Short mmCIF file of N, CA and C in Angstrom, two decimals:
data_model
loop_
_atom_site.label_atom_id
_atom_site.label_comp_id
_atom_site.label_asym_id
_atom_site.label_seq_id
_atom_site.Cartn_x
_atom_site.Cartn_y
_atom_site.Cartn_z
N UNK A 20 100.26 293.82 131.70
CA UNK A 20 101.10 292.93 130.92
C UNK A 20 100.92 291.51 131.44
N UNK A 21 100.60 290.28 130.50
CA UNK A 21 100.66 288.81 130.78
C UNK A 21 101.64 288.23 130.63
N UNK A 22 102.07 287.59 131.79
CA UNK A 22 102.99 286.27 131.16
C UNK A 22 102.64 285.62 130.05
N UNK A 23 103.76 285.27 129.13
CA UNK A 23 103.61 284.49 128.47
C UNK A 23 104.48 283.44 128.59
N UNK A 24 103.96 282.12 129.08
CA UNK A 24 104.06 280.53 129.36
C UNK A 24 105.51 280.47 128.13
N UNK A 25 106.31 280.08 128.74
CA UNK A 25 107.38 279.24 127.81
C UNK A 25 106.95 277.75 126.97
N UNK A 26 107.53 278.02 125.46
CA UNK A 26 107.14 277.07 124.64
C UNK A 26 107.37 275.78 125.61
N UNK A 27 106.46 274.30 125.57
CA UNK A 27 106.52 272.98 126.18
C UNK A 27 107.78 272.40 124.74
N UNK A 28 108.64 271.83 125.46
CA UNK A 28 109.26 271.27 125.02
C UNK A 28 108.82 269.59 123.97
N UNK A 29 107.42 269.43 124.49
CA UNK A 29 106.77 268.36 124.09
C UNK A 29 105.96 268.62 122.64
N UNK A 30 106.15 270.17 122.49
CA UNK A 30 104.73 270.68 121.71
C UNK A 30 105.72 271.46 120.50
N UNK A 31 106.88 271.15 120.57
CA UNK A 31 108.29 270.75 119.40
C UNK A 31 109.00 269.94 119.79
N UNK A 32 108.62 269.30 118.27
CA UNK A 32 109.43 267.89 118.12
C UNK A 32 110.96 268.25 117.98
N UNK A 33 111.39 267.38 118.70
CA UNK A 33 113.25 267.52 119.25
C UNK A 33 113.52 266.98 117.37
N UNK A 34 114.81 267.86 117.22
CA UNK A 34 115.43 267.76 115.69
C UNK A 34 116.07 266.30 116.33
N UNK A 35 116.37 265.55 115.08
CA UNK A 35 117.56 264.44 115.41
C UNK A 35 118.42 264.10 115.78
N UNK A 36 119.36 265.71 116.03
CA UNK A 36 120.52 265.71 116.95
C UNK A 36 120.28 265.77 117.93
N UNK A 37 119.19 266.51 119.05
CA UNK A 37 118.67 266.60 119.94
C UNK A 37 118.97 265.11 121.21
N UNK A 38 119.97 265.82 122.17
CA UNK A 38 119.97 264.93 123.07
C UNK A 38 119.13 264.11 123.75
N UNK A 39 117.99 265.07 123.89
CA UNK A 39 116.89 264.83 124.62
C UNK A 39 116.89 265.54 125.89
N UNK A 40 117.82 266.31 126.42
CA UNK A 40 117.83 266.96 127.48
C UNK A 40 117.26 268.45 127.26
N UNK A 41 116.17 268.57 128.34
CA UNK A 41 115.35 270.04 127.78
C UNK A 41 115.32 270.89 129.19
N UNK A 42 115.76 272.03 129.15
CA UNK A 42 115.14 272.84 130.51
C UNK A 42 113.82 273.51 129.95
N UNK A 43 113.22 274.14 131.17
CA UNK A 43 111.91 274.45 130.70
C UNK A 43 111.48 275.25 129.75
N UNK A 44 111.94 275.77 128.81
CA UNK A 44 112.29 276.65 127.97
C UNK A 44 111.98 276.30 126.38
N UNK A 45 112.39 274.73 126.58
CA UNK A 45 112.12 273.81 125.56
C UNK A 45 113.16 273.86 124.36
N UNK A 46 114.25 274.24 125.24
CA UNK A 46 116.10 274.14 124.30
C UNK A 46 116.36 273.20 123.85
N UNK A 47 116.67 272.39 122.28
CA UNK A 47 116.79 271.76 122.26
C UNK A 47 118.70 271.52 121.82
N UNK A 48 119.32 270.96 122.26
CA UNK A 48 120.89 270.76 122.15
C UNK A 48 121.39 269.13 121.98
N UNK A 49 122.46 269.44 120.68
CA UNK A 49 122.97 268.25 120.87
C UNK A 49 123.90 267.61 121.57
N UNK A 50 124.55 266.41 121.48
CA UNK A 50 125.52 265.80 122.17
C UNK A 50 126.79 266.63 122.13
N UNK A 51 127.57 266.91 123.52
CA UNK A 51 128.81 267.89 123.40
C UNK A 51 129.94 267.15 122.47
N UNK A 52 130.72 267.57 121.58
CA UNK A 52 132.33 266.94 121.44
C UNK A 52 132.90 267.53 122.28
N UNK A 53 133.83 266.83 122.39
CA UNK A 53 134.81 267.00 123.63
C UNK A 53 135.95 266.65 122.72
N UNK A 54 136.86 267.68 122.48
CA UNK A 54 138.35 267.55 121.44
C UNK A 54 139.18 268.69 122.08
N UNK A 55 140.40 267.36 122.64
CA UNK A 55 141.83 268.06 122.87
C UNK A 55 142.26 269.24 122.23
N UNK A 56 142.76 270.49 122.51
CA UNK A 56 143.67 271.35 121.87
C UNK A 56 144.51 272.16 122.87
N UNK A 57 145.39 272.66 122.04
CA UNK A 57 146.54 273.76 122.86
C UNK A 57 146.34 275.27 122.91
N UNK A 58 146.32 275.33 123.46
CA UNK A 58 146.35 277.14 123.75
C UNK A 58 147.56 278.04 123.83
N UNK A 59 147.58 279.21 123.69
CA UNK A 59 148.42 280.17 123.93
C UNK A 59 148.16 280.24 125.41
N UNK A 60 149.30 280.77 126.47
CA UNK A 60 149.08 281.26 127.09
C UNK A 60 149.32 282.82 126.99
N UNK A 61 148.58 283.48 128.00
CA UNK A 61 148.78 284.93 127.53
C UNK A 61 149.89 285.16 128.09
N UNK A 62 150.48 286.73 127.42
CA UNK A 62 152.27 287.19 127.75
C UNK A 62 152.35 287.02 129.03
N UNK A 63 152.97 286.48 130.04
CA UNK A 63 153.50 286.92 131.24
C UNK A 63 153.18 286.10 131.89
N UNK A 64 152.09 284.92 131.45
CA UNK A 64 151.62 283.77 132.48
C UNK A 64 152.75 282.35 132.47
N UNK A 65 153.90 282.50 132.19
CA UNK A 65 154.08 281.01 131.91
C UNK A 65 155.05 280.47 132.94
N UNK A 66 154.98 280.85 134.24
CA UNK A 66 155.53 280.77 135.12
C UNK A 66 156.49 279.53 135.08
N UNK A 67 155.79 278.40 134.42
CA UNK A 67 157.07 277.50 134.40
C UNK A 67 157.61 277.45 133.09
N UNK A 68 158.48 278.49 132.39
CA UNK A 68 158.55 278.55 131.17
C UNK A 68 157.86 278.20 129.70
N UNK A 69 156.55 277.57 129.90
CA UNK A 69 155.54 277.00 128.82
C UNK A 69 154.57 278.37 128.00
N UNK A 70 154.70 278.31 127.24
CA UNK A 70 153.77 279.79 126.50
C UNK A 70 152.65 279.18 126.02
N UNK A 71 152.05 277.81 126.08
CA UNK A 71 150.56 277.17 125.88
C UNK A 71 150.48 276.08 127.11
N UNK A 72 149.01 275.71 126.70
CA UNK A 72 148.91 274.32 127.70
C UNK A 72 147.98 273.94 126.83
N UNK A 73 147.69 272.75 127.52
CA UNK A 73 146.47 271.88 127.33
C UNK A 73 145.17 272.47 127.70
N UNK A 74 144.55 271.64 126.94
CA UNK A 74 142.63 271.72 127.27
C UNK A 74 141.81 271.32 126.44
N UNK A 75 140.57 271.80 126.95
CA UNK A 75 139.38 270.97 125.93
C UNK A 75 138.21 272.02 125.54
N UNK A 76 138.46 271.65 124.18
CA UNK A 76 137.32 272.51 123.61
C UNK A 76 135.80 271.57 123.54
N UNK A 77 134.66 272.11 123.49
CA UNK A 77 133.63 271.49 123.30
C UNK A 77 132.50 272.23 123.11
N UNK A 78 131.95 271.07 121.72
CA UNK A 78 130.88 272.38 120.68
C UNK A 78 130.07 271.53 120.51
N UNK A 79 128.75 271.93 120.38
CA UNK A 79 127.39 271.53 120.32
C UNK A 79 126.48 272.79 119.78
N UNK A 80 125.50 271.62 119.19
CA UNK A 80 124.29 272.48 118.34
C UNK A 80 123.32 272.80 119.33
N UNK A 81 122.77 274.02 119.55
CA UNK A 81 121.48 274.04 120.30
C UNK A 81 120.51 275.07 119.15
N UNK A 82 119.03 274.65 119.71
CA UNK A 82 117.88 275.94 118.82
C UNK A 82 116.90 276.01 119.80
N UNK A 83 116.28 276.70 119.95
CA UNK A 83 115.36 277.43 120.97
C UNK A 83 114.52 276.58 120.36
N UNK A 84 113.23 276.51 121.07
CA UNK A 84 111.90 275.51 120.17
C UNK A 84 110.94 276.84 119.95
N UNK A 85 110.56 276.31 119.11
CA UNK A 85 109.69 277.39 117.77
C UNK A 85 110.42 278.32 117.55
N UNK A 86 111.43 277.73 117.13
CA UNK A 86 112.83 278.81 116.50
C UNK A 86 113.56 277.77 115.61
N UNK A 87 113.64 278.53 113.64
CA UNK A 87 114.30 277.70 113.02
C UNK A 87 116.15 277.55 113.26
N UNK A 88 116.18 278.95 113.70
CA UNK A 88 117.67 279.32 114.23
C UNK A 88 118.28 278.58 114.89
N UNK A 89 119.49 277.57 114.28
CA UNK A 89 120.42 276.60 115.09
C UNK A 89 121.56 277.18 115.57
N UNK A 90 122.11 277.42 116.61
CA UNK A 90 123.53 278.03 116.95
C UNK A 90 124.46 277.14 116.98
N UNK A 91 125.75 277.13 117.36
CA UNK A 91 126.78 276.41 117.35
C UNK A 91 127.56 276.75 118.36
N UNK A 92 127.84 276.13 119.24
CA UNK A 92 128.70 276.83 120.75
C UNK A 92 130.34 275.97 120.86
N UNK A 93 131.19 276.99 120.73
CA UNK A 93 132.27 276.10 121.13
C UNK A 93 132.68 277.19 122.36
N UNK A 94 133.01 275.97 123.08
CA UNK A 94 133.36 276.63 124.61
C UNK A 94 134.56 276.29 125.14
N UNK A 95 135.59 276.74 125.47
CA UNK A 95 136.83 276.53 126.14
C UNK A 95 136.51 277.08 127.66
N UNK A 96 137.15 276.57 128.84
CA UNK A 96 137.10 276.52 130.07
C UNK A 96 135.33 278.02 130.51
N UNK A 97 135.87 279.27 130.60
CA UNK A 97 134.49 280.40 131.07
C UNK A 97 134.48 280.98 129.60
N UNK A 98 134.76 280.49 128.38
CA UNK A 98 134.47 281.45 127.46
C UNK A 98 133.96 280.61 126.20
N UNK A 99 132.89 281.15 125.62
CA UNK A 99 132.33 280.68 124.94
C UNK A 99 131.94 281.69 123.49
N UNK A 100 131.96 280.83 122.39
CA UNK A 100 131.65 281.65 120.99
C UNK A 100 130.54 280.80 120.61
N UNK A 101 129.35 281.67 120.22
CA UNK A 101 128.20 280.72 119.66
C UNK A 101 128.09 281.65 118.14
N UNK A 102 127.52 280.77 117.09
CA UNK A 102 127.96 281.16 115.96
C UNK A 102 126.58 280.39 115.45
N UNK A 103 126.14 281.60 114.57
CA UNK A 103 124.74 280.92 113.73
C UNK A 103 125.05 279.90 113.10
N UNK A 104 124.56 278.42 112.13
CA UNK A 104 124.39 277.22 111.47
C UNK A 104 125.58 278.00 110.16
N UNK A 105 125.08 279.03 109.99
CA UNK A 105 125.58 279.33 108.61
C UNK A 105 126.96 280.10 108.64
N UNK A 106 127.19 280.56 109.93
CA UNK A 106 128.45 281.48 110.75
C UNK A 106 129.45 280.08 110.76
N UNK A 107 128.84 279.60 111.21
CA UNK A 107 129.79 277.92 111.36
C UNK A 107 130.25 277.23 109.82
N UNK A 108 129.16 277.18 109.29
CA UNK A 108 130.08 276.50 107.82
C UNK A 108 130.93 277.41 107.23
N UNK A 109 131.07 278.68 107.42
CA UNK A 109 132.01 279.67 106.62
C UNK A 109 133.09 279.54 107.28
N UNK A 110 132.91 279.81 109.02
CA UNK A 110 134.11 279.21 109.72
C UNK A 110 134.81 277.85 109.64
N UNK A 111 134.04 276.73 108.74
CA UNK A 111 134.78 275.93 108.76
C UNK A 111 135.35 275.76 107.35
N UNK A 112 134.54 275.87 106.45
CA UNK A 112 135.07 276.65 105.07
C UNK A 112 136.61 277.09 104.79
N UNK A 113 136.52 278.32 105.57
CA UNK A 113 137.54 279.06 106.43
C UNK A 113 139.02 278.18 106.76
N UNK A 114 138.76 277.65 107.63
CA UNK A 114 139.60 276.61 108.80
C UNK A 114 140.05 275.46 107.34
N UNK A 115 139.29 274.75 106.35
CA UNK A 115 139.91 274.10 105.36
C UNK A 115 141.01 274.50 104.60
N UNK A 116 140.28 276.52 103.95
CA UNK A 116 141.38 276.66 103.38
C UNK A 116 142.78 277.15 104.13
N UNK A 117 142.62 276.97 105.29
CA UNK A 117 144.20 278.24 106.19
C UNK A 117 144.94 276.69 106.00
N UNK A 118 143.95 275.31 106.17
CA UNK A 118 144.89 274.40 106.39
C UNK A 118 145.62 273.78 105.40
N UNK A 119 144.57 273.56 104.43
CA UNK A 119 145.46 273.46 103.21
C UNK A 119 146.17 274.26 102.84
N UNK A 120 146.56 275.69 103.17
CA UNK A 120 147.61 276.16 102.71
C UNK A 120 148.79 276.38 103.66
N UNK A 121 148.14 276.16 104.86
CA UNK A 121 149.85 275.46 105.86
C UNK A 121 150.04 274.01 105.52
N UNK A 122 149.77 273.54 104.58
CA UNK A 122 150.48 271.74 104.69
C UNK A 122 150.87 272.16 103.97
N UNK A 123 150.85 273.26 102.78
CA UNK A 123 151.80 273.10 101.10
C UNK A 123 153.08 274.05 101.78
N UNK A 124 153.24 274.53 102.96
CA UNK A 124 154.59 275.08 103.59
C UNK A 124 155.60 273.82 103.66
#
């Protein structure tokens, strides 16, 4: 069995979102958002009477090079959901209509 050499990051052209930051692998990812939200805390943690807290979510596009496949990563503190290009617009699809129908409450 041969190694086979990991794609050069030079030998795919970085998409436009593309930070420019590559490990050797030739990953290409965009710039993180970084957006405030609240959490649940889980049953039994809220030692000082609070049942959420604060934190930060943050999601970015990455695609492997010589791969059309874009993922979508949103990550809160050790846990992370990555969601195909097309997993993501349904989820946000999704997220429009729950909201428009909590503002008509």
């Amino acid at each position: 069995m041969t190694d086979v050499p990991a794609p050069s990051p030079s030998s795919d052209p970085c998409p436009e979102w593309c930070c420019g930051d590559h490990d050797e692998e030739g990953y290409h990812q965009s710039c993180f958002e970084i957006l405030p939200a609240v959490v649940p805390l889980p049953p039994g943690c809220d030692g000082e009477g609070r049942s959420e807290e604060a934190t930060e979510l943050s999601v970015a596009a990455y695609r492997y090079s010589h791969s059309s496949a874009v993922w979508v990563a949103i990550t809160e503190g050790r846990q992370t959901l990555d969601v195909s290009l097309e997993s993501a617009r349904r989820l946000h699809a999704c997220l429009a209509r729950l909201l428009e129908q909590l503002e008509r409450v």
